[in-house]
Short mmCIF file of C-alpha atoms and ligand atoms in Angstrom, two decimals:
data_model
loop_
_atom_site.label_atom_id
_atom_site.label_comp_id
_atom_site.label_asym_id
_atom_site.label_seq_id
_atom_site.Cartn_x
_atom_site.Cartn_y
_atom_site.Cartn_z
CA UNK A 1 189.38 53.31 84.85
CA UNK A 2 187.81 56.59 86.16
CA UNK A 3 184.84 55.61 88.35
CA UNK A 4 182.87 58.79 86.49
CA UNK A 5 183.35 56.89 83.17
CA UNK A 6 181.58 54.04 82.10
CA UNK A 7 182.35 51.34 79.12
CA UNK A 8 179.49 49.37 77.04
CA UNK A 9 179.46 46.85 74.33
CA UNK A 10 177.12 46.65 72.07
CA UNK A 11 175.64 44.66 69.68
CA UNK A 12 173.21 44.59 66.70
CA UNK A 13 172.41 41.96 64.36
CA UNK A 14 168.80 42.62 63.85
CA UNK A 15 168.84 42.69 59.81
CA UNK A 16 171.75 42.71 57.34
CA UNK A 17 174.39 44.39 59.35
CA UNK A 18 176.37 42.62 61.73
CA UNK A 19 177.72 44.79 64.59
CA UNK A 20 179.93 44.99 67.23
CA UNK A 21 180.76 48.92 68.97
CA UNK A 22 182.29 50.06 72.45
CA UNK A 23 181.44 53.59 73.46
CA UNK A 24 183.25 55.32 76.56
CA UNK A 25 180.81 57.56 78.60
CA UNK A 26 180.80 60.03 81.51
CA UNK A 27 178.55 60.08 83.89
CA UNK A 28 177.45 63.27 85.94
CA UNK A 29 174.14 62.76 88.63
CA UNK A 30 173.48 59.62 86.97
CA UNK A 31 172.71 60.16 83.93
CA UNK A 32 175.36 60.60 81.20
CA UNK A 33 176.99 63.46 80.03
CA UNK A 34 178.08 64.50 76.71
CA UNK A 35 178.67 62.61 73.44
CA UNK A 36 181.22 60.49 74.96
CA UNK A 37 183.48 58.90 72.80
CA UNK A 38 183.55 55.51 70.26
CA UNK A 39 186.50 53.35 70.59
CA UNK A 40 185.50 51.42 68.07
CA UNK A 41 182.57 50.62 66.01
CA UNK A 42 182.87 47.42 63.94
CA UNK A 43 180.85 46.80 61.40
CA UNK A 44 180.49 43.92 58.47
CA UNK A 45 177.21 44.54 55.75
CA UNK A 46 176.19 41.67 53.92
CA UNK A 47 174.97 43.34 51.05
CA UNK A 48 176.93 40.95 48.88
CA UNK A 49 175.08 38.42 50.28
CA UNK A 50 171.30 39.62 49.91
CA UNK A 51 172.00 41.72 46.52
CA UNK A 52 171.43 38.57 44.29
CA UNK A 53 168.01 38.13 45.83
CA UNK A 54 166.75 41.84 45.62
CA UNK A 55 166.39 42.15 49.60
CA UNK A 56 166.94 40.48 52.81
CA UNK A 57 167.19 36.74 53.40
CA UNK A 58 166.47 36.15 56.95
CA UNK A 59 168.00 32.54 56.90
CA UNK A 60 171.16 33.61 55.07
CA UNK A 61 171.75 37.08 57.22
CA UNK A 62 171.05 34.72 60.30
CA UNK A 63 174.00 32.04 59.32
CA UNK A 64 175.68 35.15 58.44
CA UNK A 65 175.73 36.74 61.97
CA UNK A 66 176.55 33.57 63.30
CA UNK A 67 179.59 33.24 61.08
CA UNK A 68 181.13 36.87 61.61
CA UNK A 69 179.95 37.97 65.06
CA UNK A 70 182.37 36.50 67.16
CA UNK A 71 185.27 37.83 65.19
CA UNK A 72 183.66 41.28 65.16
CA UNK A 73 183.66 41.21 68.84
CA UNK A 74 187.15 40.38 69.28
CA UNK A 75 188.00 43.62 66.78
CA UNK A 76 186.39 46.04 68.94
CA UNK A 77 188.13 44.87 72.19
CA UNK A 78 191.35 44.98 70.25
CA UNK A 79 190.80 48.19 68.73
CA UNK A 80 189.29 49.94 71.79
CA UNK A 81 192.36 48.17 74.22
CA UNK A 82 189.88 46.33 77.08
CA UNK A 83 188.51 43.19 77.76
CA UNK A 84 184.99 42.03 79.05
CA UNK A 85 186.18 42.53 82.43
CA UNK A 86 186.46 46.16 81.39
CA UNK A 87 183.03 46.77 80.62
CA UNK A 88 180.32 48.16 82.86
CA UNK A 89 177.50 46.72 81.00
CA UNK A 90 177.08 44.63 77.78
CA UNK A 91 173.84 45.60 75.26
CA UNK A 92 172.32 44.04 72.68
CA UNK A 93 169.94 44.56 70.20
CA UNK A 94 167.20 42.36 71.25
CA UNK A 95 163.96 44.19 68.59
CA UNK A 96 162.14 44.79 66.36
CA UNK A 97 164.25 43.15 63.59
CA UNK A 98 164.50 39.20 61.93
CA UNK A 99 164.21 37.02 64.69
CA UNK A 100 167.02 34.49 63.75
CA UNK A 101 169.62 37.47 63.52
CA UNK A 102 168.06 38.85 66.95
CA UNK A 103 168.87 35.47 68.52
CA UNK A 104 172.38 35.74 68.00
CA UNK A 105 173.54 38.82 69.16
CA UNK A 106 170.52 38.49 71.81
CA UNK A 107 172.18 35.09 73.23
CA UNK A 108 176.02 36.25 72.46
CA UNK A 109 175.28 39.17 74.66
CA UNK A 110 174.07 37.35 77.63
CA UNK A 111 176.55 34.63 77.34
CA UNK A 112 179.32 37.36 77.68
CA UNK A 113 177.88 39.04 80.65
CA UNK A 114 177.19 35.79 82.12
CA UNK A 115 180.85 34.95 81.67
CA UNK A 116 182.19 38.65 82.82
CA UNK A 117 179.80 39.03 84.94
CA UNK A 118 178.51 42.10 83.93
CA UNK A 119 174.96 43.39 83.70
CA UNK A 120 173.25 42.64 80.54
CA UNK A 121 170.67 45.39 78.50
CA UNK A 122 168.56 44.29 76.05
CA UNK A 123 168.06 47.04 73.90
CA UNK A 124 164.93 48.39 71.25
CA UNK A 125 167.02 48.95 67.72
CA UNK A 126 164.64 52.02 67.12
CA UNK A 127 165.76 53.37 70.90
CA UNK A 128 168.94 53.31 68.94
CA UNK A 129 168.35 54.92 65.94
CA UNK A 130 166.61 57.56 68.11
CA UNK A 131 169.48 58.35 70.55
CA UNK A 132 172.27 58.03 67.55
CA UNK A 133 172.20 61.61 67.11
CA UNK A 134 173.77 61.86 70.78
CA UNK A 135 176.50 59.83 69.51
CA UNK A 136 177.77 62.82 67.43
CA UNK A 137 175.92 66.03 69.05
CA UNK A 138 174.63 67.73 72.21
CA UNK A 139 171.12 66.96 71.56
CA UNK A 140 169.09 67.68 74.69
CA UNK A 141 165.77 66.07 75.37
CA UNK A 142 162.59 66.70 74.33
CA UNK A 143 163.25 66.62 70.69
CA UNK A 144 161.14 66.05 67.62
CA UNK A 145 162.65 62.92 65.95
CA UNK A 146 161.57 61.79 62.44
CA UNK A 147 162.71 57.98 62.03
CA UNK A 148 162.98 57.23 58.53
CA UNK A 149 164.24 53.29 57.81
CA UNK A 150 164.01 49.93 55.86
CA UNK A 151 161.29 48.97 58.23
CA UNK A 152 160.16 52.05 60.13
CA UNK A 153 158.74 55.52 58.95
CA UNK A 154 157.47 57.64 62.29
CA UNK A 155 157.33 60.76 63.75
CA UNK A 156 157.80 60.41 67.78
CA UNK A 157 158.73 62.93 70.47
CA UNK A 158 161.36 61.99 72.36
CA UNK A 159 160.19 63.52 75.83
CA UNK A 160 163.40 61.76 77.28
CA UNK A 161 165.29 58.32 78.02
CA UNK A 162 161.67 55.49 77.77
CA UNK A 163 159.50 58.32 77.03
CA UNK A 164 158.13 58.72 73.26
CA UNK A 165 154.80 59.56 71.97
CA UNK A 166 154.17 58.78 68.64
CA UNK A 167 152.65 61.70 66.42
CA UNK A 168 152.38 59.80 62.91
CA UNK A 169 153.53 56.48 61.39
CA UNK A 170 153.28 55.12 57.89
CA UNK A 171 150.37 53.25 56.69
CA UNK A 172 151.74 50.97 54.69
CA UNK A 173 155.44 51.51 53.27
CA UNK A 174 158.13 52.45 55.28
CA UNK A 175 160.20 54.95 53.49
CA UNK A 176 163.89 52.69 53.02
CA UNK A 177 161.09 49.55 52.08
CA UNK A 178 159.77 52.15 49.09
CA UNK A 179 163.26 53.28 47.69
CA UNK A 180 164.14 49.34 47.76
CA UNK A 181 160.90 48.28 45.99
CA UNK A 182 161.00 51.53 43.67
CA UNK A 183 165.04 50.60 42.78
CA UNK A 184 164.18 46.96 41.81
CA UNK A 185 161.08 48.58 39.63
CA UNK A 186 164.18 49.68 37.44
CA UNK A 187 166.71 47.13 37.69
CA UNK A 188 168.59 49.12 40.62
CA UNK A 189 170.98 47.29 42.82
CA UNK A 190 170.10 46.29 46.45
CA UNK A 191 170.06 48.25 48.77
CA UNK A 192 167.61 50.58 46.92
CA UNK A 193 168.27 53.82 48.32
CA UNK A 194 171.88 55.05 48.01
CA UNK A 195 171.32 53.80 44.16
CA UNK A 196 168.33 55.76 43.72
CA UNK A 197 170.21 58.83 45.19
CA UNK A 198 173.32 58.15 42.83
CA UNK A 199 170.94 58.32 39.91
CA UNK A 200 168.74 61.07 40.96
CA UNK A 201 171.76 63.61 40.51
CA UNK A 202 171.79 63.50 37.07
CA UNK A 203 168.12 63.19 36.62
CA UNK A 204 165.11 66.05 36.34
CA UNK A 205 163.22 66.29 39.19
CA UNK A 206 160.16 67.06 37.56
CA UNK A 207 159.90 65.15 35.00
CA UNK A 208 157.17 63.02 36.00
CA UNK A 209 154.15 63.73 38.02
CA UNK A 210 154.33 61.38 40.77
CA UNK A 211 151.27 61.70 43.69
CA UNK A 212 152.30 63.15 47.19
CA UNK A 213 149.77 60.96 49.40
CA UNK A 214 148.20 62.32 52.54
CA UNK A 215 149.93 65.72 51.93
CA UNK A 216 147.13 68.31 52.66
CA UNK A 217 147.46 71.67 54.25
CA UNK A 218 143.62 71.43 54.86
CA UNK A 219 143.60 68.12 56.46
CA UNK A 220 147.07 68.32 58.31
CA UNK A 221 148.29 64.79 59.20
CA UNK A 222 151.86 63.38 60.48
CA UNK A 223 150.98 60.17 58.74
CA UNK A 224 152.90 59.04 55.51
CA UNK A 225 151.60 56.68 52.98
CA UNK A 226 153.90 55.47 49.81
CA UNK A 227 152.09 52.50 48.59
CA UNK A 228 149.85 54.73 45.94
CA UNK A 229 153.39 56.53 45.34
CA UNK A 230 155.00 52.86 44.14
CA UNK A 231 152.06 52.06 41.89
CA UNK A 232 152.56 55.63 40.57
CA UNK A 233 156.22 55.13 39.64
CA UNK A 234 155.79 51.50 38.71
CA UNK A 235 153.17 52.34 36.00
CA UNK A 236 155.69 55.47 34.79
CA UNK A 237 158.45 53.04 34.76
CA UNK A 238 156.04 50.51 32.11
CA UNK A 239 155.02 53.55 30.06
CA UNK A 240 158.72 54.32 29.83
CA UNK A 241 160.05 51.18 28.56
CA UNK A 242 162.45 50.05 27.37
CA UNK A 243 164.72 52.09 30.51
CA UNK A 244 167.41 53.91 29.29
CA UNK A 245 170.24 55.70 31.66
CA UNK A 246 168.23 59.54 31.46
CA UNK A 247 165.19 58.05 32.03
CA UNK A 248 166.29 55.83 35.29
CA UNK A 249 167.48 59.43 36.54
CA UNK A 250 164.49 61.40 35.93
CA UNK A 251 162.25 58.48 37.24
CA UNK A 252 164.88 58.26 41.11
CA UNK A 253 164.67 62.29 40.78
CA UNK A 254 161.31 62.65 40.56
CA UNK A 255 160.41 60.11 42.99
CA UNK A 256 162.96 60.96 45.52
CA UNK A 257 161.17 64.73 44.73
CA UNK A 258 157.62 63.58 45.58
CA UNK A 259 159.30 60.83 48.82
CA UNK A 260 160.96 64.79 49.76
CA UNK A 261 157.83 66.74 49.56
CA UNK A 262 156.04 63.76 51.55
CA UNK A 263 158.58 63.97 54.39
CA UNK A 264 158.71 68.05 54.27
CA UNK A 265 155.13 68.79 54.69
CA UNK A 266 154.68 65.75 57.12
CA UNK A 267 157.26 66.77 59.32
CA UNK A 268 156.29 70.12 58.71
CA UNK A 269 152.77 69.58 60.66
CA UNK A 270 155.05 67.44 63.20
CA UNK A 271 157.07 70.73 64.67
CA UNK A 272 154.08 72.91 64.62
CA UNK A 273 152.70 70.42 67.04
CA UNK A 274 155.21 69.66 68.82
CA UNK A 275 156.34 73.32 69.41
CA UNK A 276 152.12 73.62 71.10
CA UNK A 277 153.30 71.07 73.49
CA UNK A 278 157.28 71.90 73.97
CA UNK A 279 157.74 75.61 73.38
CA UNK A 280 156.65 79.10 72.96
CA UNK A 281 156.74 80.85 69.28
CA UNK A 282 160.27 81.98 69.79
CA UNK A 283 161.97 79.27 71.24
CA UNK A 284 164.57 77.24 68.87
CA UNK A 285 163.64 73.71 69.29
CA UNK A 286 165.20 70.42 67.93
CA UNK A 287 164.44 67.76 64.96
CA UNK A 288 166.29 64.76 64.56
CA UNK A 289 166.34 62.40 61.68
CA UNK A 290 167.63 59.06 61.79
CA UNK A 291 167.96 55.85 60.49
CA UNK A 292 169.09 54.57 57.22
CA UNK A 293 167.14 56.84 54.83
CA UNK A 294 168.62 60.14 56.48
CA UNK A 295 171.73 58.89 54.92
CA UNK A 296 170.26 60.46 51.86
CA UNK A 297 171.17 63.89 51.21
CA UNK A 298 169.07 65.56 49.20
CA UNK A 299 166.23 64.58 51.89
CA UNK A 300 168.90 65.80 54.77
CA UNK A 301 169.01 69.34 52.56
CA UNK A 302 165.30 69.29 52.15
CA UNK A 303 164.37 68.72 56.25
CA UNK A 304 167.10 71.66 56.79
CA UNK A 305 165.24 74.29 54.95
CA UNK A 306 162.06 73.16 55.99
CA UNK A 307 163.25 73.04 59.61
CA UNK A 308 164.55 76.47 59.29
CA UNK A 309 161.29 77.86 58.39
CA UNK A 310 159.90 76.49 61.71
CA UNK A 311 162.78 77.75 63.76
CA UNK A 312 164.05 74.32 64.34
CA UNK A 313 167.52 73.64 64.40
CA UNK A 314 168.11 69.71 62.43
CA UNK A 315 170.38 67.41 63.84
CA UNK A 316 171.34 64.19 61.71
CA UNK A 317 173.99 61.80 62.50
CA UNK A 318 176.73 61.60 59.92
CA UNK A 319 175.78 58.86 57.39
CA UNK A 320 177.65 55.99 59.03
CA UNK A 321 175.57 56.24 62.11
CA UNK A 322 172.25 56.64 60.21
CA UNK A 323 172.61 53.19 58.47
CA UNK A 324 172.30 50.09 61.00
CA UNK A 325 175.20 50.13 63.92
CA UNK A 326 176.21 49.06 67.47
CA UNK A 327 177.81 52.30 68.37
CA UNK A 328 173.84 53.22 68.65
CA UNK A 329 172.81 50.30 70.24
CA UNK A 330 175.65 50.47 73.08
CA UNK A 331 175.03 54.14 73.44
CA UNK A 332 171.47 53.48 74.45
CA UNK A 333 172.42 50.70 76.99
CA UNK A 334 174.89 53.22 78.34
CA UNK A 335 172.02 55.94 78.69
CA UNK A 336 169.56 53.06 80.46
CA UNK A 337 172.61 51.37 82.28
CA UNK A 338 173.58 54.81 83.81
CA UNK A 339 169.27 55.47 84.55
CA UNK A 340 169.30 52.72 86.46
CA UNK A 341 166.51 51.47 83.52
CA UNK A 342 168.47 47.89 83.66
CA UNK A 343 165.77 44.47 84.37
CA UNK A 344 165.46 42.84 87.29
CA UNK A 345 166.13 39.83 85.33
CA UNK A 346 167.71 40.80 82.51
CA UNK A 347 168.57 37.25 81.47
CA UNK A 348 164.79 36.53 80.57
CA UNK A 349 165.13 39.52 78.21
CA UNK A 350 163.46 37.77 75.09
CA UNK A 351 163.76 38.40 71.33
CA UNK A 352 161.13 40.69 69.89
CA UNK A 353 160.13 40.41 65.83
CA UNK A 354 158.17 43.47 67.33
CA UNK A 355 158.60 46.06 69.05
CA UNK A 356 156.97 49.83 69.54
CA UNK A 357 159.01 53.11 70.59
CA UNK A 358 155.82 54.40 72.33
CA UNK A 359 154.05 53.02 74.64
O1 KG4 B 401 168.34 51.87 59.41
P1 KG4 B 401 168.72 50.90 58.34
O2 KG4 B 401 170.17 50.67 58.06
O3 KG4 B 401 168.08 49.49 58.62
C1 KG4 B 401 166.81 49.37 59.20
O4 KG4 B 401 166.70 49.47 60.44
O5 KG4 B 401 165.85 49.21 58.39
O6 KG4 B 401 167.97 51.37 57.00
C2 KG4 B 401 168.11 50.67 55.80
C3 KG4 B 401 167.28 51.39 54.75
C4 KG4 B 401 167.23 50.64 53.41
O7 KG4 B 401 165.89 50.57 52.99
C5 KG4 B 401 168.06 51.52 52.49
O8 KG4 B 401 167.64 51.48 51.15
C6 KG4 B 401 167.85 52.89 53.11
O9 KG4 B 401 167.85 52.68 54.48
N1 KG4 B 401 168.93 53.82 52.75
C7 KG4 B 401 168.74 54.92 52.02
C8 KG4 B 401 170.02 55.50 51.82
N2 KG4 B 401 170.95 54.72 52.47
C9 KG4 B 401 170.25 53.69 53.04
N3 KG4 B 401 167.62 55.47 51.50
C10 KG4 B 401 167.75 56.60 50.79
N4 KG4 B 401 168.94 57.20 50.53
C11 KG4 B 401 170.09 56.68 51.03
N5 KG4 B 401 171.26 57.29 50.79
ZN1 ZN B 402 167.85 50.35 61.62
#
């Protein structure tokens, strides 16, 4: 293989996805260059497992990993046509996530580059959501990135490879937590959000008057709240009972519209910031979403006109690489691997439940 090109596996098994990708990167003055390419991205959900309970079982998506990983493994080497020996590093999710799932793709990915002797990355699963749009794009650093997931809601600048600064984080709620919450409040199906969105289509987006916390264009914040949102919708929901079909919709549209407005404005005081630090009025800079709630479309058509308006051009990765993945996770060991950002001993890399972007 080319000595300019590097391989990576990765792995994630951090929540309810268990993952196994190989990406194919070029290198150029040590750093890498380009999208690069995925030769295959494996991927089993077990969202037949946790729908019965509403959410996430962290003992049964554990056993799960443990069951399935292995396999998933030996379907990206086949697919992608190399072996261990073939790799030039091996990465694996190793936080913020449920630490009996972190455990097994932590210790599977050491015990391979132990075997292949291969350097081993232990990588932060929000590093991956916030590098996924490089999977896909020519995203250049710095760019605004708005991380919308199950467990995270944050606006960060990415200032480059290990350098974020956090501009605004939920409160409470993250956003993918609130669409899961607000989906059982009517009887949805797990996961929350791609329901909510089905249902929303049909359903008037006005209907109810649903609060927009922390929104204010005289106290401008990058913070996001949706707790006081919930209790809002849960207390429409009781007042509308019994739940027919049209009133499910108008409830998912109108909360999806005030969770839209939320993310608009919030972002909105995010670029104007970030464009004081980054750029001059004219400049076009970049905003990134990612993570499993820019899966959601009508938010992804939302951020796009507001990111217009600031003269910000919005990069998302297509919905497969929002959602949980290891194409992510060994894309970021390939960026770190190829920085040089690789332990000194990796080995005593240890699981984190926990785990900040910024410093
Ligand atoms: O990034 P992800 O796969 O896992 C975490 O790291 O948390 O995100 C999962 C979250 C879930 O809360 C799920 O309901 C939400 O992303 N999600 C969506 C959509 N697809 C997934 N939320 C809104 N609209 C969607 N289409
Ligand atoms: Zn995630």
């Amino acid at each position: 293989m080319a000595q300019n090109t590097i391989y990576v596996l990765g792995l994630e098994t951090s929540c309810d996805e268990t993952a196994a990708a190989i990406v194919e990167m070029q290198l150029r003055e040590g750093r890498v260059d380009g999208t690069g390419r995925v030769l295959s991205n494996q991927i089993l959900s077990q969202i037949e497992t946790h729908a019965p309970y509403g959410g996430v079982v962290p003992e049964l998506a554990a056993r799960a990993h443990l069951s399935h990983l292995d396999r998933l493994i030996a379907m990206a080497f086949k697919e992608a046509d190399c072996t261990p020996d073939d790799m030039d590093a091996i990465a694996a999710t190793a936080g913020p996530g449920l630490i009996g799932g972190l455990l097994i793709g932590l210790t599977t990915g050491k015990a391979l580059a132990l075997a292949a002797q291969k350097p081993f990355i232990g990588v932060n699963h929000l590093e991956g959501h916030a590098l996924s749009a490089r999977l896909t794009e020519q995203v250049e650093f710095p760019y605004l990135l708005l991380l919308v997931s199950g467990g995270h809601c944050q606006l960060l600048s990415v200032n480059g490879l290990d350098d974020y600064s956090l501009l605004g984080q939920t409160l409470d709620d993250a956003v993918g937590e609130a669409y899961d919450k607000a989906a059982k409040m009517m009887s949805l199906d797990y996961p929350g959000g791609p329901e909510i969105e089905r249902r929303a289509r049909h359903g008037d987006r006005r209907a109810y008057d649903l609060p927009r916390p922390l929104v204010s264009d005289k106290n401008p914040s990058c913070d996001f709240s949706f707790s006081g949102l919930k209790t809002a919708l849960r207390q429409a929901a009781e007042k509308a009972a019994p739940l027919d079909d049209t009133k499910v919709a108008n409830l998912a549209a109108s909360f999806e519209a005030a969770v839209g407005d939320c993310l608009v404005a919030q972002t909105g005081h995010a670029m104007r910031r970030f464009r004081q630090v980054n750029g001059r009025p004219g400049d076009t800079l970049s905003l990134v979403v990612a993570g499993g709630v820019a899966a959601n479309l009508y938010l992804r058509e939302r951020l796009k006109k507001a990111a217009e308006v600031e003269n910000f051009t919005l990069f998302v990765p297509p919905p497969a690489l929002c959602t949980d993945n290891a194409a992510m996770i060994a894309r970021a060991g390939a960026e770190r691997f190829a920085a040089g950002l690789v332990k000194t001993r990796p080995m005593a890399t240890i699981a984190r439940a926990r785990w900040p972007l910024d410093k």
